[in-house]
């Protein structure tokens, strides 16, 4: 985990800034504006990733805004330059999914991930622009996916992690029939200024309870828990140093206008007096490979890499997370070379401690 890799494992594309929802924890600055990506931007990216796609699996993740708000005709035009060389992924709130969208997903073999925060009473933050709960529209979209036999993953935001709710959440997603579940503890970033400080014991207990629920019925791939278990196993067999990649994935995010933000999609659309607009170039004027090759010349990225090194020397959890969350550093500290954040505490440190707490409790019970 030193420096930034010259080749990404995937790219994130923003087909539109528009979103039809107004979720309370959303970080996006232009979600009420329909700024659509020109096809020329997709053509420029497709030309650059063609070689990467020929050498192995390569993904293009369509992320908004709400990607489906771009419309099927426009999204198809953005897909076209890539041909069949890449895997297309869509992160969607599912409210716009109907039979026609499912036919689109099937035609382009799109991997679908749905944002939903659990049962109805856990979805209070997911509302439309009029403040009306979006839960019924979300579940209607999910049922449409199921009717068409389209598998899907889910992404759940938890605003108040505490014991007593993890089992309920897991059982909901188990019943939903998703293949993969990712848990994001709400983060302070972008236009979401709400503090994400929580009682450490409560957060650890949340994660421990989630592990217990998953172990009873491990038919869903539980992203955070499975990664943690792989890390724990690697520590035990002495291979933990080989678990993290040698360099950070640059995660190039291509904004609607072709500008490129590296490492953290959440920084797209923001501006700072010290760092400017966080972009490292624009694919309409500079080849993506050149932008990636010159990544460390972007001042904020150099500062961030200094922060990663500070984490390496000061944090006992570095081998678990790699210190690689630029947006959290910036939005919590106002700069990139700070170290521990609330995101670290909630979603890395307490996660690992929660999994280990569960293991210790299970061992004690077995004895």
mmCIF file of C-alpha atoms in Angstrom:
data_model
loop_
_atom_site.group_PDB
_atom_site.id
_atom_site.type_symbol
_atom_site.label_atom_id
_atom_site.label_comp_id
_atom_site.label_asym_id
_atom_site.label_seq_id
_atom_site.Cartn_x
_atom_site.Cartn_y
_atom_site.Cartn_z
ATOM 1 C CA UNK A 1 0.000 0.000 0.000
ATOM 2 C CA UNK A 2 2.597 2.536 -1.100
ATOM 3 C CA UNK A 3 1.696 5.045 -3.780
ATOM 4 C CA UNK A 4 -0.998 4.815 -6.424
ATOM 5 C CA UNK A 5 -1.292 2.087 -9.040
ATOM 6 C CA UNK A 6 -0.949 3.184 -12.658
ATOM 7 C CA UNK A 7 -3.856 0.979 -13.718
ATOM 8 C CA UNK A 8 -7.292 1.010 -12.058
ATOM 9 C CA UNK A 9 -9.392 -2.031 -11.314
ATOM 10 C CA UNK A 10 -12.532 -0.164 -12.367
ATOM 11 C CA UNK A 11 -13.828 3.288 -13.243
ATOM 12 C CA UNK A 12 -16.822 5.151 -11.822
ATOM 13 C CA UNK A 13 -18.967 7.068 -14.319
ATOM 14 C CA UNK A 14 -21.526 9.778 -13.491
ATOM 15 C CA UNK A 15 -24.150 9.712 -16.264
ATOM 16 C CA UNK A 16 -26.116 12.488 -14.547
ATOM 17 C CA UNK A 17 -25.916 14.537 -11.375
ATOM 18 C CA UNK A 18 -29.710 14.348 -10.972
ATOM 19 C CA UNK A 19 -31.380 12.276 -8.272
ATOM 20 C CA UNK A 20 -35.106 11.908 -7.773
ATOM 21 C CA UNK A 21 -34.672 11.371 -4.011
ATOM 22 C CA UNK A 22 -33.499 13.679 -1.226
ATOM 23 C CA UNK A 23 -31.945 11.275 1.286
ATOM 24 C CA UNK A 24 -31.009 12.917 4.581
ATOM 25 C CA UNK A 25 -27.433 11.618 4.557
ATOM 26 C CA UNK A 26 -26.664 12.265 0.872
ATOM 27 C CA UNK A 27 -23.302 13.924 0.140
ATOM 28 C CA UNK A 28 -23.968 14.988 -3.478
ATOM 29 C CA UNK A 29 -23.864 18.735 -4.233
ATOM 30 C CA UNK A 30 -25.817 18.866 -7.528
ATOM 31 C CA UNK A 31 -28.484 16.214 -7.072
ATOM 32 C CA UNK A 32 -31.300 18.620 -8.061
ATOM 33 C CA UNK A 33 -29.631 19.502 -11.370
ATOM 34 C CA UNK A 34 -29.819 17.333 -14.480
ATOM 35 C CA UNK A 35 -26.264 17.675 -15.759
ATOM 36 C CA UNK A 36 -25.927 14.795 -18.221
ATOM 37 C CA UNK A 37 -22.703 13.226 -19.408
ATOM 38 C CA UNK A 38 -22.037 13.785 -23.125
ATOM 39 C CA UNK A 39 -21.417 10.649 -25.169
ATOM 40 C CA UNK A 40 -17.980 12.068 -26.061
ATOM 41 C CA UNK A 41 -16.905 11.540 -22.444
ATOM 42 C CA UNK A 42 -17.875 7.850 -22.561
ATOM 43 C CA UNK A 43 -16.057 7.486 -25.885
ATOM 44 C CA UNK A 44 -12.874 8.956 -24.418
ATOM 45 C CA UNK A 45 -12.988 6.629 -21.405
ATOM 46 C CA UNK A 46 -13.857 3.563 -23.474
ATOM 47 C CA UNK A 47 -10.869 4.137 -25.743
ATOM 48 C CA UNK A 48 -8.564 4.277 -22.711
ATOM 49 C CA UNK A 49 -9.865 1.206 -20.884
ATOM 50 C CA UNK A 50 -10.006 -1.011 -23.971
ATOM 51 C CA UNK A 51 -6.532 -2.424 -23.314
ATOM 52 C CA UNK A 52 -7.333 -3.040 -19.634
ATOM 53 C CA UNK A 53 -10.505 -4.890 -20.566
ATOM 54 C CA UNK A 54 -8.582 -7.159 -22.947
ATOM 55 C CA UNK A 55 -6.197 -8.314 -20.236
ATOM 56 C CA UNK A 56 -8.869 -9.356 -17.730
ATOM 57 C CA UNK A 57 -12.090 -8.466 -15.979
ATOM 58 C CA UNK A 58 -12.765 -4.723 -15.920
ATOM 59 C CA UNK A 59 -15.810 -2.940 -14.492
ATOM 60 C CA UNK A 60 -17.526 0.337 -15.271
ATOM 61 C CA UNK A 61 -19.649 1.457 -12.330
ATOM 62 C CA UNK A 62 -22.456 3.862 -13.184
ATOM 63 C CA UNK A 63 -23.119 6.008 -10.147
ATOM 64 C CA UNK A 64 -24.995 9.282 -9.751
ATOM 65 C CA UNK A 65 -26.985 11.085 -8.818
ATOM 66 C CA UNK A 66 -29.397 8.369 -9.749
ATOM 67 C CA UNK A 67 -28.016 6.732 -12.908
ATOM 68 C CA UNK A 68 -31.456 5.677 -14.140
ATOM 69 C CA UNK A 69 -32.553 9.334 -14.066
ATOM 70 C CA UNK A 70 -30.392 9.776 -17.186
ATOM 71 C CA UNK A 71 -32.988 7.725 -19.086
ATOM 72 C CA UNK A 72 -32.537 4.414 -20.878
ATOM 73 C CA UNK A 73 -31.881 5.981 -24.282
ATOM 74 C CA UNK A 74 -29.066 8.175 -23.007
ATOM 75 C CA UNK A 75 -27.579 5.439 -20.809
ATOM 76 C CA UNK A 76 -27.546 3.078 -23.790
ATOM 77 C CA UNK A 77 -25.687 5.721 -25.798
ATOM 78 C CA UNK A 78 -23.108 5.975 -22.995
ATOM 79 C CA UNK A 79 -22.760 2.182 -22.862
ATOM 80 C CA UNK A 80 -22.275 1.836 -26.618
ATOM 81 C CA UNK A 81 -18.605 2.924 -26.885
ATOM 82 C CA UNK A 82 -17.574 0.175 -24.464
ATOM 83 C CA UNK A 83 -19.055 -2.572 -26.617
ATOM 84 C CA UNK A 84 -19.060 -5.889 -24.782
ATOM 85 C CA UNK A 85 -15.560 -5.532 -23.370
ATOM 86 C CA UNK A 86 -16.455 -4.460 -19.818
ATOM 87 C CA UNK A 87 -18.819 -5.366 -17.002
ATOM 88 C CA UNK A 88 -21.423 -2.696 -16.379
ATOM 89 C CA UNK A 89 -22.565 -2.087 -12.802
ATOM 90 C CA UNK A 90 -25.348 0.270 -11.723
ATOM 91 C CA UNK A 91 -25.850 1.632 -8.209
ATOM 92 C CA UNK A 92 -29.510 2.620 -8.034
ATOM 93 C CA UNK A 93 -32.195 3.588 -5.528
ATOM 94 C CA UNK A 94 -34.530 1.226 -7.495
ATOM 95 C CA UNK A 95 -37.458 3.673 -7.481
ATOM 96 C CA UNK A 96 -37.434 3.992 -11.285
ATOM 97 C CA UNK A 97 -37.019 0.301 -12.066
ATOM 98 C CA UNK A 98 -39.802 -1.097 -14.239
ATOM 99 C CA UNK A 99 -40.133 -3.842 -16.851
ATOM 100 C CA UNK A 100 -38.378 -1.745 -19.488
ATOM 101 C CA UNK A 101 -35.379 -1.135 -17.233
ATOM 102 C CA UNK A 102 -35.157 -4.844 -16.461
ATOM 103 C CA UNK A 103 -35.077 -5.572 -20.180
ATOM 104 C CA UNK A 104 -32.255 -3.012 -20.449
ATOM 105 C CA UNK A 105 -30.326 -4.714 -17.625
ATOM 106 C CA UNK A 106 -30.739 -8.084 -19.295
ATOM 107 C CA UNK A 107 -29.696 -6.789 -22.731
ATOM 108 C CA UNK A 108 -26.476 -5.243 -21.409
ATOM 109 C CA UNK A 109 -25.861 -7.855 -18.690
ATOM 110 C CA UNK A 110 -25.807 -5.122 -16.037
ATOM 111 C CA UNK A 111 -24.909 -5.994 -12.437
ATOM 112 C CA UNK A 112 -27.439 -4.174 -10.267
ATOM 113 C CA UNK A 113 -26.894 -2.898 -6.734
ATOM 114 C CA UNK A 114 -29.809 -1.379 -4.840
ATOM 115 C CA UNK A 115 -29.560 1.198 -2.056
ATOM 116 C CA UNK A 116 -32.050 0.329 0.701
ATOM 117 C CA UNK A 117 -31.624 0.699 4.452
ATOM 118 C CA UNK A 118 -33.593 -2.264 5.754
ATOM 119 C CA UNK A 119 -37.283 -2.593 6.662
ATOM 120 C CA UNK A 120 -39.690 0.317 6.334
ATOM 121 C CA UNK A 121 -38.970 1.836 9.744
ATOM 122 C CA UNK A 122 -35.218 1.947 8.975
ATOM 123 C CA UNK A 123 -35.701 3.908 5.750
ATOM 124 C CA UNK A 124 -36.739 7.229 7.250
ATOM 125 C CA UNK A 125 -33.814 9.052 5.604
ATOM 126 C CA UNK A 126 -34.729 7.834 2.120
ATOM 127 C CA UNK A 127 -37.411 10.262 0.955
ATOM 128 C CA UNK A 128 -38.410 12.022 -2.236
ATOM 129 C CA UNK A 129 -38.097 15.755 -2.750
ATOM 130 C CA UNK A 130 -41.432 16.323 -1.083
ATOM 131 C CA UNK A 131 -40.311 14.430 2.017
ATOM 132 C CA UNK A 132 -42.472 11.390 1.252
ATOM 133 C CA UNK A 133 -40.939 8.011 2.187
ATOM 134 C CA UNK A 134 -39.518 6.172 -0.824
ATOM 135 C CA UNK A 135 -39.720 2.691 0.696
ATOM 136 C CA UNK A 136 -42.727 1.484 -1.309
ATOM 137 C CA UNK A 137 -41.151 2.582 -4.587
ATOM 138 C CA UNK A 138 -37.845 0.942 -3.638
ATOM 139 C CA UNK A 139 -39.451 -2.402 -2.814
ATOM 140 C CA UNK A 140 -41.610 -2.210 -5.944
ATOM 141 C CA UNK A 141 -38.430 -1.870 -8.001
ATOM 142 C CA UNK A 142 -36.860 -4.811 -6.176
ATOM 143 C CA UNK A 143 -39.921 -6.976 -6.812
ATOM 144 C CA UNK A 144 -39.657 -6.093 -10.500
ATOM 145 C CA UNK A 145 -36.036 -7.239 -10.546
ATOM 146 C CA UNK A 146 -37.082 -10.484 -8.889
ATOM 147 C CA UNK A 147 -39.938 -11.037 -11.331
ATOM 148 C CA UNK A 148 -37.458 -10.772 -14.193
ATOM 149 C CA UNK A 149 -34.968 -13.079 -12.473
ATOM 150 C CA UNK A 150 -32.287 -10.400 -12.230
ATOM 151 C CA UNK A 151 -29.901 -10.951 -9.290
ATOM 152 C CA UNK A 152 -28.944 -7.906 -7.254
ATOM 153 C CA UNK A 153 -26.716 -6.689 -4.464
ATOM 154 C CA UNK A 154 -27.716 -4.237 -1.758
ATOM 155 C CA UNK A 155 -26.105 -1.315 0.002
ATOM 156 C CA UNK A 156 -27.434 -0.285 3.416
ATOM 157 C CA UNK A 157 -26.634 2.962 5.244
ATOM 158 C CA UNK A 158 -26.831 2.729 9.034
ATOM 159 C CA UNK A 159 -27.086 6.099 10.748
ATOM 160 C CA UNK A 160 -27.168 4.875 14.340
ATOM 161 C CA UNK A 161 -25.295 1.579 14.768
ATOM 162 C CA UNK A 162 -26.145 -0.042 18.079
ATOM 163 C CA UNK A 163 -27.012 -3.454 19.502
ATOM 164 C CA UNK A 164 -30.520 -4.711 18.947
ATOM 165 C CA UNK A 165 -30.854 -3.723 15.298
ATOM 166 C CA UNK A 166 -28.263 -5.778 13.414
ATOM 167 C CA UNK A 167 -30.236 -9.035 13.554
ATOM 168 C CA UNK A 168 -33.340 -7.260 12.292
ATOM 169 C CA UNK A 169 -31.378 -5.761 9.407
ATOM 170 C CA UNK A 170 -29.768 -9.028 8.400
ATOM 171 C CA UNK A 171 -33.030 -10.963 8.505
ATOM 172 C CA UNK A 172 -34.633 -8.318 6.289
ATOM 173 C CA UNK A 173 -31.939 -8.630 3.641
ATOM 174 C CA UNK A 174 -32.005 -12.408 3.933
ATOM 175 C CA UNK A 175 -35.706 -12.307 3.117
ATOM 176 C CA UNK A 176 -35.141 -9.791 0.349
ATOM 177 C CA UNK A 177 -33.126 -12.332 -1.605
ATOM 178 C CA UNK A 178 -30.066 -10.209 -2.367
ATOM 179 C CA UNK A 179 -26.763 -11.885 -3.169
ATOM 180 C CA UNK A 180 -24.423 -9.380 -1.501
ATOM 181 C CA UNK A 181 -24.939 -6.941 1.364
ATOM 182 C CA UNK A 182 -22.700 -3.972 2.100
ATOM 183 C CA UNK A 183 -23.112 -1.969 5.306
ATOM 184 C CA UNK A 184 -22.073 1.693 5.310
ATOM 185 C CA UNK A 185 -22.191 3.500 8.624
ATOM 186 C CA UNK A 186 -23.292 7.051 7.786
ATOM 187 C CA UNK A 187 -20.333 9.285 7.012
ATOM 188 C CA UNK A 188 -19.768 13.012 7.433
ATOM 189 C CA UNK A 189 -18.889 14.080 3.906
ATOM 190 C CA UNK A 190 -19.960 16.365 1.114
ATOM 191 C CA UNK A 191 -23.084 18.347 1.881
ATOM 192 C CA UNK A 192 -23.894 15.982 4.760
ATOM 193 C CA UNK A 193 -22.453 17.824 7.766
ATOM 194 C CA UNK A 194 -24.000 15.621 10.454
ATOM 195 C CA UNK A 195 -21.433 14.305 12.906
ATOM 196 C CA UNK A 196 -21.005 10.541 12.869
ATOM 197 C CA UNK A 197 -19.729 10.104 16.408
ATOM 198 C CA UNK A 198 -21.114 7.086 18.234
ATOM 199 C CA UNK A 199 -20.497 5.210 21.463
ATOM 200 C CA UNK A 200 -17.612 2.821 20.689
ATOM 201 C CA UNK A 201 -19.106 -0.046 22.685
ATOM 202 C CA UNK A 202 -22.439 0.302 20.876
ATOM 203 C CA UNK A 203 -20.810 0.225 17.447
ATOM 204 C CA UNK A 204 -18.675 -2.821 18.303
ATOM 205 C CA UNK A 205 -21.774 -4.563 19.639
ATOM 206 C CA UNK A 206 -23.633 -3.779 16.409
ATOM 207 C CA UNK A 207 -20.940 -5.450 14.322
ATOM 208 C CA UNK A 208 -20.681 -8.426 16.705
ATOM 209 C CA UNK A 209 -24.442 -8.949 16.504
ATOM 210 C CA UNK A 210 -24.327 -8.728 12.714
ATOM 211 C CA UNK A 211 -21.683 -11.478 12.595
ATOM 212 C CA UNK A 212 -23.811 -13.670 14.837
ATOM 213 C CA UNK A 213 -26.863 -13.191 12.622
ATOM 214 C CA UNK A 214 -24.847 -13.941 9.488
ATOM 215 C CA UNK A 215 -23.297 -17.110 10.942
ATOM 216 C CA UNK A 216 -26.761 -18.542 11.572
ATOM 217 C CA UNK A 217 -27.664 -18.175 7.883
ATOM 218 C CA UNK A 218 -24.575 -17.266 5.798
ATOM 219 C CA UNK A 219 -26.343 -17.370 2.442
ATOM 220 C CA UNK A 220 -25.617 -13.684 1.720
ATOM 221 C CA UNK A 221 -22.137 -12.427 0.987
ATOM 222 C CA UNK A 222 -21.716 -9.907 3.814
ATOM 223 C CA UNK A 223 -19.026 -7.577 2.485
ATOM 224 C CA UNK A 224 -17.527 -6.128 5.657
ATOM 225 C CA UNK A 225 -17.684 -9.305 7.725
ATOM 226 C CA UNK A 226 -16.178 -11.550 5.064
ATOM 227 C CA UNK A 227 -13.295 -9.131 4.496
ATOM 228 C CA UNK A 228 -12.658 -8.984 8.239
ATOM 229 C CA UNK A 229 -12.604 -12.762 8.525
ATOM 230 C CA UNK A 230 -10.148 -13.006 5.624
ATOM 231 C CA UNK A 231 -7.906 -10.524 7.408
ATOM 232 C CA UNK A 232 -8.122 -12.385 10.712
ATOM 233 C CA UNK A 233 -7.281 -15.676 8.985
ATOM 234 C CA UNK A 234 -4.317 -14.043 7.231
ATOM 235 C CA UNK A 235 -3.001 -12.727 10.550
ATOM 236 C CA UNK A 236 -3.204 -16.198 12.043
ATOM 237 C CA UNK A 237 -1.343 -17.867 9.196
ATOM 238 C CA UNK A 238 1.219 -15.088 8.831
ATOM 239 C CA UNK A 239 0.145 -13.817 5.403
ATOM 240 C CA UNK A 240 -1.524 -10.540 6.423
ATOM 241 C CA UNK A 241 1.168 -8.451 4.746
ATOM 242 C CA UNK A 242 0.135 -9.883 1.395
ATOM 243 C CA UNK A 243 -3.582 -9.251 1.831
ATOM 244 C CA UNK A 244 -3.712 -5.571 0.905
ATOM 245 C CA UNK A 245 -2.727 -4.562 -2.632
ATOM 246 C CA UNK A 246 0.800 -3.227 -3.095
ATOM 247 C CA UNK A 247 -0.557 0.146 -4.244
ATOM 248 C CA UNK A 248 -3.805 2.047 -3.881
ATOM 249 C CA UNK A 249 -6.337 1.645 -6.664
ATOM 250 C CA UNK A 250 -6.770 5.135 -8.157
ATOM 251 C CA UNK A 251 -10.557 4.601 -8.497
ATOM 252 C CA UNK A 252 -10.939 7.200 -11.254
ATOM 253 C CA UNK A 253 -14.333 8.857 -11.055
ATOM 254 C CA UNK A 254 -15.399 10.467 -14.315
ATOM 255 C CA UNK A 255 -17.823 13.287 -13.582
ATOM 256 C CA UNK A 256 -20.588 14.202 -16.003
ATOM 257 C CA UNK A 257 -18.330 16.763 -17.750
ATOM 258 C CA UNK A 258 -15.334 14.443 -18.134
ATOM 259 C CA UNK A 259 -13.340 15.766 -15.199
ATOM 260 C CA UNK A 260 -11.487 13.081 -13.249
ATOM 261 C CA UNK A 261 -11.328 12.796 -9.466
ATOM 262 C CA UNK A 262 -9.100 10.075 -8.085
ATOM 263 C CA UNK A 263 -9.302 7.935 -4.924
ATOM 264 C CA UNK A 264 -12.645 9.229 -3.597
ATOM 265 C CA UNK A 265 -15.772 9.673 -5.756
ATOM 266 C CA UNK A 266 -17.257 11.741 -2.916
ATOM 267 C CA UNK A 267 -14.894 14.623 -3.733
ATOM 268 C CA UNK A 268 -16.368 15.173 -7.204
ATOM 269 C CA UNK A 269 -18.129 18.501 -7.544
ATOM 270 C CA UNK A 270 -16.481 20.156 -4.535
ATOM 271 C CA UNK A 271 -14.001 23.022 -4.390
ATOM 272 C CA UNK A 272 -11.492 24.121 -1.777
ATOM 273 C CA UNK A 273 -9.414 27.299 -1.536
ATOM 274 C CA UNK A 274 -6.219 25.270 -1.048
ATOM 275 C CA UNK A 275 -6.824 22.382 -3.413
ATOM 276 C CA UNK A 276 -9.095 23.789 -6.105
ATOM 277 C CA UNK A 277 -11.751 21.431 -7.462
ATOM 278 C CA UNK A 278 -9.908 18.146 -6.642
ATOM 279 C CA UNK A 279 -9.750 17.133 -10.303
ATOM 280 C CA UNK A 280 -6.589 15.723 -11.883
ATOM 281 C CA UNK A 281 -7.573 16.427 -15.472
ATOM 282 C CA UNK A 282 -10.367 15.913 -17.995
ATOM 283 C CA UNK A 283 -10.676 12.964 -20.359
ATOM 284 C CA UNK A 284 -11.882 15.274 -23.146
ATOM 285 C CA UNK A 285 -8.483 16.969 -23.227
ATOM 286 C CA UNK A 286 -6.053 14.501 -21.589
ATOM 287 C CA UNK A 287 -5.903 10.705 -21.957
ATOM 288 C CA UNK A 288 -6.971 8.913 -18.784
ATOM 289 C CA UNK A 289 -3.729 6.911 -18.703
ATOM 290 C CA UNK A 290 -1.729 10.130 -18.621
ATOM 291 C CA UNK A 291 -3.924 11.517 -15.844
ATOM 292 C CA UNK A 292 -3.266 8.369 -13.820
ATOM 293 C CA UNK A 293 0.470 8.413 -14.518
ATOM 294 C CA UNK A 294 0.698 11.982 -13.206
ATOM 295 C CA UNK A 295 -1.621 11.448 -10.227
ATOM 296 C CA UNK A 296 0.868 12.338 -7.507
ATOM 297 C CA UNK A 297 1.471 15.762 -9.051
ATOM 298 C CA UNK A 298 -1.988 16.792 -7.836
ATOM 299 C CA UNK A 299 -1.240 18.655 -4.554
ATOM 300 C CA UNK A 300 -4.037 17.184 -2.453
ATOM 301 C CA UNK A 301 -3.089 13.647 -3.498
ATOM 302 C CA UNK A 302 0.497 14.190 -2.360
ATOM 303 C CA UNK A 303 -0.834 15.425 0.973
ATOM 304 C CA UNK A 304 -3.111 12.402 1.226
ATOM 305 C CA UNK A 305 -0.228 9.991 0.618
ATOM 306 C CA UNK A 306 1.615 11.694 3.482
ATOM 307 C CA UNK A 307 -1.433 10.988 5.616
ATOM 308 C CA UNK A 308 -1.369 7.320 4.620
ATOM 309 C CA UNK A 309 2.254 7.108 5.729
ATOM 310 C CA UNK A 310 1.322 8.768 9.034
ATOM 311 C CA UNK A 311 -1.312 6.092 9.532
ATOM 312 C CA UNK A 312 1.209 3.378 8.716
ATOM 313 C CA UNK A 313 3.534 4.544 11.480
ATOM 314 C CA UNK A 314 0.910 5.334 14.118
ATOM 315 C CA UNK A 315 -2.102 3.053 13.745
ATOM 316 C CA UNK A 316 -2.129 -0.632 14.783
ATOM 317 C CA UNK A 317 -5.094 -1.180 12.441
ATOM 318 C CA UNK A 318 -3.263 -0.048 9.313
ATOM 319 C CA UNK A 319 -2.843 -3.575 7.980
ATOM 320 C CA UNK A 320 -6.600 -3.990 8.121
ATOM 321 C CA UNK A 321 -7.700 -0.837 6.267
ATOM 322 C CA UNK A 322 -4.633 0.639 4.568
ATOM 323 C CA UNK A 323 -5.562 4.155 5.650
ATOM 324 C CA UNK A 324 -7.138 4.784 2.283
ATOM 325 C CA UNK A 325 -10.188 7.039 2.650
ATOM 326 C CA UNK A 326 -9.326 10.454 1.291
ATOM 327 C CA UNK A 327 -12.819 11.988 1.418
ATOM 328 C CA UNK A 328 -13.333 11.120 5.077
ATOM 329 C CA UNK A 329 -10.037 12.750 6.005
ATOM 330 C CA UNK A 330 -10.938 15.914 4.148
ATOM 331 C CA UNK A 331 -14.524 16.327 5.274
ATOM 332 C CA UNK A 332 -13.715 15.523 8.908
ATOM 333 C CA UNK A 333 -10.322 17.256 9.222
ATOM 334 C CA UNK A 334 -10.397 19.861 6.457
ATOM 335 C CA UNK A 335 -7.169 18.415 5.024
ATOM 336 C CA UNK A 336 -5.764 15.088 3.832
ATOM 337 C CA UNK A 337 -2.777 14.375 6.059
ATOM 338 C CA UNK A 338 -4.749 13.856 9.267
ATOM 339 C CA UNK A 339 -5.010 10.322 10.519
ATOM 340 C CA UNK A 340 -7.859 8.729 12.479
ATOM 341 C CA UNK A 341 -11.424 9.727 11.579
ATOM 342 C CA UNK A 342 -14.866 8.803 12.850
ATOM 343 C CA UNK A 343 -15.217 6.694 9.722
ATOM 344 C CA UNK A 344 -12.100 4.751 10.799
ATOM 345 C CA UNK A 345 -13.565 4.234 14.250
ATOM 346 C CA UNK A 346 -17.049 3.184 13.116
ATOM 347 C CA UNK A 347 -16.316 1.127 10.012
ATOM 348 C CA UNK A 348 -12.794 -0.210 10.534
ATOM 349 C CA UNK A 349 -11.690 -0.293 14.180
ATOM 350 C CA UNK A 350 -15.082 -1.146 15.699
ATOM 351 C CA UNK A 351 -15.800 -3.564 12.867
ATOM 352 C CA UNK A 352 -12.651 -5.551 13.572
ATOM 353 C CA UNK A 353 -13.244 -5.395 17.321
ATOM 354 C CA UNK A 354 -16.856 -6.486 16.881
ATOM 355 C CA UNK A 355 -15.891 -9.520 14.829
ATOM 356 C CA UNK A 356 -13.223 -10.464 17.382
ATOM 357 C CA UNK A 357 -15.674 -9.925 20.268
ATOM 358 C CA UNK A 358 -18.086 -12.323 18.594
ATOM 359 C CA UNK A 359 -15.310 -14.883 18.115
ATOM 360 C CA UNK A 360 -14.291 -14.642 21.778
ATOM 361 C CA UNK A 361 -17.902 -14.956 22.970
ATOM 362 C CA UNK A 362 -18.494 -17.916 20.678
ATOM 363 C CA UNK A 363 -15.351 -19.644 21.907
ATOM 364 C CA UNK A 364 -16.315 -19.057 25.542
ATOM 365 C CA UNK A 365 -19.800 -20.475 24.913
ATOM 366 C CA UNK A 366 -18.365 -23.517 23.164
ATOM 367 C CA UNK A 367 -16.075 -24.235 26.088
#
